[in-house]
Amino acid sequence: MKRKILITGGAGFIGSHLAEKLVDEGHSVIVLDSFITGSINNVRHLIGRDNFQIYRHDVTEPYSVEVDYIYNLACPASPIHYQRNPMKTLLTCIHGTINALDLAVKNKARLLHTSTSEIYGEPAEHSQREQSWGNVNSVGPRSCYAEGKRIAETLLVNYSKEYDVDIRIARIFNTYGPRMQVDDGRVVSNFITQALGNKPITIYGTGLQTRSFCFVSYLIEGLVGLMESDYSLPVNLGCPDERTIKEIAELIIQLVNSRSSIMYGPVPKEDPVRRKPDTSLAKKVLDWRPKINIEDGLHETIKYFQELWPAPVFCTSCYESISHIFSLS
Ligand code: NAD
Ligand code: UDP
């Protein structure tokens, strides 16, 4: 069945892949994005398709569109970006989610919210299961994002109870792939751009901290599967292939065939030590299991960055010149 679908944050890394899939499937897709961390370059190939529209809009401000499904992705996801303007991050998590929920009430639409593994904080159990309540410092540097995402989950379940909104909650773990911004600041894009330039690879801390990386195309399958499912409690979406950051650095150096050395620097405050999703619930309720081959995923991502090379441009103002973008206000 063809749907009218809103994606907030649809010009970002994950949102643009989701928009592409839904447009290709023939749904009518509307993207709202403020372009704070996204780029028109991510969705330029969709502009002109008659089932795709994009509007520049900050989701903390109210808006109105007629839709059946809402994917709420708008929020900076990289620590350097969400910590740059912590109040804006919080307001996006809170007011942005309330506005999406109010729209869901008005349209009787289904709302999928993208939560995060950050809600587990410094995990008290390993791997992380959905039943875990999390271990987050409410006044720490990551709290604008982690607590913002926690309150967003609470908003969803309470709107569901009080206003009968049909909700879905995806707790996404570290995802990587093409269309991460060159200046995104997350580990995979940093290491690849450093390796391509034969610059030192910047490991924060010992490099023995772990993350589990999921290639973006599998994540998109999980998001769409969750939206179509009838499961409305939180579900982990991620790849249980746990790696140390040092391993990732060495793998990228090898795959790029780079002359980069490894440089160790200070570890960011409250950087989680270990992260690995328990994905048994996603397997049970969505029959979803990501493929585990980080070499192939990194290869695709490296190819994407190589195509931008030698002059990768991150241009936050280039969208101004695109006539297909209108302001809603
Ligand atoms: P991203 O930064 O590439 O994309 C976020 C998009 O939201 C950008 O296009 C940005 O311009 C837009 N945005 C931010 N604030 C906005 C606002 N107030 N109004 C309108 N648009 C706004 O990040 P991403 O990696 O694509 O993440 C997408 C979602 O998935 C986020 O909600 C993030 O928290 C969640 N998530 C991502 C990961 C990951 O590893 N990528 C992990 C966990 C959760
Ligand atoms: N990291 C690193 N060098 C970098 C960027 C990140 O060593 O240039 C580390 C970071 O300290 C963390 C891990 O890689 O331990 C993942 O960081 P990222 O920002 O990608 O994601 P998150 O911390 O939100 O999981």
Coordinates of C-alpha atoms and ligand atoms in Angstrom, one line a residue:
M1 CA 0.0 0.0 0.0
K2 CA 1.4 3.4 -0.9
R3 CA 1.6 5.8 2.0
K4 CA 2.2 9.5 2.6
I5 CA 5.3 9.6 4.7
L6 CA 7.0 12.4 6.6
I7 CA 10.7 12.1 7.5
T8 CA 12.1 14.7 9.9
G9 CA 15.8 15.0 9.5
G10 CA 15.5 13.4 6.0
A11 CA 18.6 15.2 4.6
G12 CA 20.9 13.6 7.2
F13 CA 23.0 10.5 6.9
I14 CA 20.3 7.9 7.9
G15 CA 17.3 10.0 6.8
S16 CA 18.5 10.4 3.2
H17 CA 18.9 6.6 2.8
L18 CA 15.5 6.1 4.3
A19 CA 14.0 8.7 2.0
E20 CA 15.6 7.1 -1.1
K21 CA 14.2 3.6 -0.2
L22 CA 10.7 4.9 0.4
V23 CA 10.7 7.1 -2.7
D24 CA 11.9 4.1 -4.8
E25 CA 9.1 2.0 -3.3
G26 CA 6.6 4.6 -4.7
H27 CA 5.5 6.2 -1.4
S28 CA 4.9 10.0 -1.3
V29 CA 7.8 11.3 0.9
I30 CA 8.0 14.7 2.5
V31 CA 11.3 15.7 4.2
L32 CA 11.6 18.5 6.8
D33 CA 15.1 19.4 7.7
S34 CA 16.9 22.5 9.1
F35 CA 20.2 21.4 7.5
I36 CA 22.0 21.9 10.8
T37 CA 24.0 18.7 10.3
G38 CA 22.4 17.4 7.1
S39 CA 23.1 18.4 3.5
I40 CA 21.1 18.9 0.3
N41 CA 23.8 16.8 -1.4
N42 CA 22.4 13.7 0.4
V43 CA 19.0 14.0 -1.4
R44 CA 19.9 16.0 -4.5
H45 CA 19.2 12.9 -6.6
L46 CA 15.6 12.7 -5.3
I47 CA 14.8 16.3 -6.1
G48 CA 12.5 16.4 -9.2
R49 CA 11.0 13.0 -8.5
D50 CA 7.2 13.6 -8.3
N51 CA 6.8 11.7 -5.1
F52 CA 9.5 13.6 -3.2
Q53 CA 9.2 17.0 -1.5
I54 CA 11.7 18.7 0.8
Y55 CA 11.2 21.7 3.0
R56 CA 13.6 23.7 5.1
H57 CA 12.1 23.7 8.6
D58 CA 13.2 23.6 12.2
V59 CA 11.0 20.9 13.8
T60 CA 11.1 22.7 17.2
E61 CA 8.6 25.1 15.4
P62 CA 5.1 23.7 14.8
Y63 CA 4.2 22.5 11.3
S64 CA 1.3 20.8 9.6
V65 CA 1.3 18.3 6.8
E66 CA -1.1 15.4 5.9
V67 CA 0.6 12.1 6.4
D68 CA 0.0 8.4 7.3
Y69 CA 3.5 7.6 8.7
I70 CA 6.0 9.8 10.5
Y71 CA 9.7 8.9 10.9
N72 CA 11.1 11.2 13.5
L73 CA 14.9 11.4 12.9
A74 CA 15.6 15.1 13.3
C75 CA 18.5 15.5 15.8
P76 CA 22.2 15.9 15.5
A77 CA 23.7 12.4 16.2
S78 CA 27.5 13.0 16.4
P79 CA 28.8 14.0 19.9
I80 CA 30.7 17.0 18.6
H81 CA 27.6 18.3 16.9
Y82 CA 25.0 17.6 19.7
Q83 CA 27.4 19.1 22.3
R84 CA 28.1 22.2 20.3
N85 CA 24.6 23.6 21.1
P86 CA 23.3 21.5 23.9
M87 CA 20.1 23.5 24.5
K88 CA 19.2 23.2 20.8
T89 CA 19.8 19.4 21.0
L90 CA 17.5 19.2 24.0
L91 CA 14.8 21.4 22.4
T92 CA 14.9 19.3 19.3
C93 CA 14.5 16.1 21.3
I94 CA 11.7 17.5 23.4
H95 CA 9.8 20.1 21.3
G96 CA 10.6 18.3 18.0
T97 CA 9.2 15.1 19.4
I98 CA 6.1 16.8 20.8
N99 CA 5.4 18.5 17.5
A100 CA 5.8 15.1 15.7
L101 CA 3.4 13.5 18.2
D102 CA 0.8 16.3 17.9
L103 CA 0.9 15.8 14.1
A104 CA 0.4 12.1 14.7
V105 CA -2.6 12.8 16.9
K106 CA -4.1 15.2 14.3
N107 CA -3.5 12.8 11.3
K108 CA -4.1 9.5 13.3
A109 CA -0.7 8.7 11.8
R110 CA 1.8 6.1 13.0
L111 CA 5.0 7.6 14.5
L112 CA 8.4 5.9 14.5
H113 CA 11.0 7.7 16.7
T114 CA 14.7 7.1 16.4
S115 CA 16.1 6.7 19.9
T116 CA 19.7 5.6 20.6
S117 CA 22.0 3.2 22.4
E118 CA 23.1 6.4 24.3
I119 CA 20.0 5.9 26.5
Y120 CA 21.9 3.0 28.1
G121 CA 24.7 5.5 29.1
E122 CA 27.7 3.7 30.5
P123 CA 26.1 0.3 30.2
A124 CA 25.6 -1.6 33.5
E125 CA 25.1 -4.9 31.6
H126 CA 26.7 -6.3 28.5
S127 CA 25.3 -6.7 25.8
Q128 CA 22.6 -4.1 26.2
R129 CA 19.0 -5.5 26.3
E130 CA 15.9 -3.4 25.9
Q131 CA 14.9 -4.2 29.5
S132 CA 18.0 -2.4 30.8
W133 CA 17.1 1.0 32.4
G134 CA 20.4 2.7 31.5
N135 CA 23.1 4.4 33.5
V136 CA 23.2 8.0 32.4
N137 CA 24.7 11.0 34.2
S138 CA 21.9 13.6 33.9
V139 CA 24.3 16.5 34.2
G140 CA 27.2 15.1 32.1
P141 CA 28.4 16.4 28.7
R142 CA 26.4 13.8 26.8
S143 CA 23.2 14.3 28.7
C144 CA 21.7 16.9 26.3
Y145 CA 21.4 14.0 23.8
A146 CA 21.0 10.9 26.1
E147 CA 18.5 12.5 28.4
G148 CA 16.8 14.3 25.5
K149 CA 16.3 10.9 23.8
R150 CA 15.1 9.3 27.1
I151 CA 12.5 12.0 27.6
A152 CA 11.4 11.5 24.0
E153 CA 10.8 7.8 24.6
T154 CA 8.7 8.8 27.7
L155 CA 6.8 11.3 25.6
L156 CA 6.0 8.6 23.1
V157 CA 4.7 6.0 25.6
N158 CA 2.6 8.6 27.4
Y159 CA 1.1 10.0 24.1
S160 CA 0.3 6.5 23.2
K161 CA -1.5 5.9 26.5
E162 CA -3.4 9.2 26.6
Y163 CA -4.0 10.0 23.0
D164 CA -3.8 6.5 21.5
V165 CA -0.9 7.3 19.2
D166 CA 0.4 4.3 17.3
I167 CA 4.1 4.4 18.2
R168 CA 7.4 2.6 17.3
I169 CA 10.7 3.2 19.1
A170 CA 14.0 2.2 17.4
R171 CA 17.1 2.2 19.7
I172 CA 19.8 2.6 17.1
F173 CA 23.4 1.6 17.8
N174 CA 26.5 3.0 15.9
T175 CA 25.7 3.1 12.2
Y176 CA 28.0 4.0 9.4
G177 CA 28.1 4.3 5.6
P178 CA 28.1 6.7 2.6
R179 CA 26.7 10.2 3.2
M180 CA 28.2 10.7 6.6
Q181 CA 29.4 14.3 6.5
V182 CA 33.2 14.8 6.1
D183 CA 33.2 17.0 9.3
D184 CA 30.7 14.7 11.1
G185 CA 33.2 13.9 13.8
R186 CA 32.2 10.3 14.4
V187 CA 34.8 7.6 14.4
V188 CA 34.3 6.0 11.0
S189 CA 34.2 9.2 8.9
N190 CA 37.1 10.6 10.9
F191 CA 39.3 7.6 10.4
I192 CA 38.5 7.2 6.7
T193 CA 39.2 10.9 5.8
Q194 CA 42.4 10.8 7.9
A195 CA 43.5 7.5 6.2
L196 CA 42.7 8.9 2.7
G197 CA 44.8 12.0 3.4
N198 CA 47.7 9.9 5.0
K199 CA 47.2 11.9 8.2
P200 CA 47.5 10.5 11.7
I201 CA 44.5 8.5 12.8
T202 CA 43.2 10.1 16.0
I203 CA 42.4 7.5 18.6
Y204 CA 40.8 9.0 21.7
G205 CA 42.1 7.2 24.8
T206 CA 43.6 3.7 24.6
G207 CA 41.5 2.6 21.7
L208 CA 40.4 -0.4 23.7
Q209 CA 36.9 1.0 24.1
T210 CA 34.4 -0.9 21.9
R211 CA 31.5 -0.1 19.6
S212 CA 29.4 -2.4 17.4
F213 CA 29.0 -1.0 13.9
C214 CA 26.0 -1.5 11.6
F215 CA 26.1 -0.7 7.9
V216 CA 23.4 1.8 7.0
S217 CA 21.4 -0.3 4.5
Y218 CA 20.7 -3.0 7.1
L219 CA 19.6 -0.4 9.6
I220 CA 17.2 1.1 7.0
E221 CA 15.6 -2.4 6.5
G222 CA 15.2 -2.6 10.3
L223 CA 13.6 0.8 10.5
V224 CA 11.1 0.0 7.8
G225 CA 10.4 -3.4 9.2
L226 CA 9.7 -1.9 12.6
M227 CA 7.4 0.7 11.2
E228 CA 5.4 -2.1 9.4
S229 CA 5.4 -4.3 12.5
D230 CA 2.8 -4.2 15.3
Y231 CA 5.4 -3.9 18.1
S232 CA 5.3 -0.6 20.0
L233 CA 7.9 -1.0 22.7
P234 CA 11.6 -0.1 22.2
V235 CA 13.6 -2.3 19.9
N236 CA 17.4 -2.4 19.5
L237 CA 18.6 -2.0 16.0
G238 CA 22.3 -2.5 15.6
C239 CA 25.0 -5.0 14.7
P240 CA 26.3 -7.3 17.5
D241 CA 29.8 -7.3 15.9
E242 CA 31.8 -5.7 18.7
R243 CA 35.2 -4.2 17.8
T244 CA 37.7 -2.1 19.6
I245 CA 38.3 1.4 18.2
K246 CA 42.0 0.4 17.7
E247 CA 40.8 -2.6 15.5
I248 CA 38.7 -0.2 13.4
A249 CA 41.7 2.1 13.0
E250 CA 43.9 -0.7 11.8
L251 CA 41.3 -2.1 9.5
I252 CA 40.7 1.2 7.8
I253 CA 44.4 1.9 7.4
Q254 CA 44.7 -1.6 5.7
L255 CA 41.6 -1.2 3.5
V256 CA 42.7 2.3 2.3
N257 CA 46.3 1.1 2.0
S258 CA 47.2 4.3 3.8
R259 CA 50.5 5.5 5.2
S260 CA 48.8 7.0 8.3
S261 CA 50.2 6.4 11.7
I262 CA 48.1 6.1 14.8
M263 CA 48.1 9.0 17.3
Y264 CA 46.6 8.7 20.8
G265 CA 44.9 11.6 22.4
P266 CA 42.7 12.4 25.4
V267 CA 39.5 10.5 25.8
P268 CA 36.3 12.5 25.8
K269 CA 34.6 12.9 29.2
E270 CA 32.2 10.0 29.9
D271 CA 32.9 8.2 26.7
P272 CA 31.2 4.8 27.1
V273 CA 33.7 1.9 27.5
R274 CA 31.7 -0.9 25.8
R275 CA 28.7 -1.0 23.5
K276 CA 27.0 -4.0 21.9
P277 CA 23.3 -4.5 21.2
D278 CA 21.5 -7.6 22.1
T279 CA 19.4 -8.0 19.0
S280 CA 17.3 -11.0 20.0
L281 CA 14.1 -9.0 20.3
A282 CA 14.6 -7.5 16.7
K283 CA 15.1 -11.0 15.5
K284 CA 12.0 -12.3 17.3
V285 CA 9.5 -9.4 16.5
L286 CA 10.9 -8.2 13.1
D287 CA 12.8 -11.3 11.9
W288 CA 15.6 -8.8 11.3
R289 CA 19.3 -9.6 11.6
P290 CA 21.9 -7.4 10.0
K291 CA 24.6 -9.1 7.9
I292 CA 28.0 -9.0 9.7
N293 CA 30.8 -8.0 7.3
I294 CA 32.4 -4.8 8.4
E295 CA 35.1 -5.1 5.7
D296 CA 32.4 -4.9 2.9
G297 CA 30.6 -2.0 4.6
L298 CA 33.8 -0.1 5.2
H299 CA 34.8 -0.7 1.6
E300 CA 31.6 0.9 0.4
T301 CA 32.1 3.9 2.7
I302 CA 35.7 4.4 1.7
K303 CA 34.6 4.4 -2.0
Y304 CA 32.1 7.1 -1.2
F305 CA 34.7 9.3 0.5
Q306 CA 37.2 8.6 -2.3
E307 CA 34.8 9.9 -4.8
L308 CA 34.7 13.2 -2.8
W309 CA 38.5 13.3 -2.7
P310 CA 40.8 15.2 -3.0
A311 CA 38.6 18.2 -2.1
P312 CA 35.8 17.0 0.1
V313 CA 33.5 20.0 0.6
F314 CA 31.1 20.4 3.5
C315 CA 28.9 23.2 2.5
T316 CA 26.1 24.2 4.8
S317 CA 25.1 27.1 2.6
C318 CA 24.9 25.3 -0.8
Y319 CA 21.2 24.4 -0.1
E320 CA 20.3 28.1 -0.3
S321 CA 20.7 28.0 -4.0
I322 CA 18.4 25.0 -4.5
S323 CA 15.1 26.4 -5.7
H324 CA 13.2 23.2 -4.8
I325 CA 13.4 24.0 -1.1
F326 CA 10.8 26.2 0.4
S327 CA 10.4 27.5 3.9
L328 CA 7.2 26.4 5.6
S329 CA 6.9 29.6 7.7
Ligands
NAD1 P1 22.6 13.4 11.1 O1 23.1 14.4 11.9 O2 23.3 13.0 9.8 O3 21.1 13.7 10.6 C1 20.2 14.4 11.5 C2 19.4 15.3 10.5 O4 18.4 16.0 11.4 C3 20.2 16.3 9.8 O5 19.8 16.4 8.5 C4 19.9 17.6 10.5 O6 20.0 18.8 9.7 C5 18.5 17.4 11.0 N1 18.1 18.2 12.1 C6 18.7 18.3 13.3 N2 18.0 19.1 14.1 C7 16.9 19.6 13.5 C8 15.8 20.4 13.7 N3 15.7 21.1 14.9 N4 14.9 20.6 12.8 C9 15.0 20.0 11.6 N5 16.0 19.2 11.2 C10 17.0 19.0 12.2 O7 22.4 12.1 12.0 P2 22.0 10.6 11.6 O8 23.2 9.8 12.0 O9 21.4 10.5 10.3 O10 20.9 10.3 12.8 C11 19.5 10.3 12.5 C12 18.8 10.0 13.7 O11 19.2 8.7 14.2 C13 19.0 10.9 14.9 O12 17.8 11.2 15.6 C14 20.0 10.2 15.8 O13 19.8 10.5 17.1 C15 19.6 8.7 15.5 N6 20.7 7.8 15.8 C16 21.7 7.7 14.9 C17 22.8 6.9 15.2 C18 24.0 6.7 14.2 O14 24.9 5.9 14.5 N7 24.0 7.4 13.1 C19 22.8 6.1 16.4 C20 21.7 6.3 17.2 C21 20.7 7.1 16.9
UDP2 N1 36.7 8.1 18.6 C1 38.1 8.1 18.3 N2 38.6 9.0 17.4 C2 37.8 9.8 16.7 C3 36.4 9.8 16.9 C4 35.9 8.9 17.8 O1 38.8 7.4 19.0 O2 38.4 10.5 15.8 C5 36.2 7.2 19.6 C6 35.2 7.8 20.6 O3 36.0 8.3 21.7 C7 34.4 6.7 21.0 C8 34.2 5.9 19.7 O4 35.3 6.2 18.9 O5 35.0 5.9 22.0 C9 32.9 6.1 18.9 O6 32.8 7.5 18.8 P1 31.6 8.2 17.9 O7 31.7 9.6 18.2 O8 31.7 7.7 16.5 O9 30.3 7.5 18.5 P2 29.7 7.4 20.0 O10 30.7 7.8 21.0 O11 28.5 8.3 20.1 O12 29.3 5.9 20.1

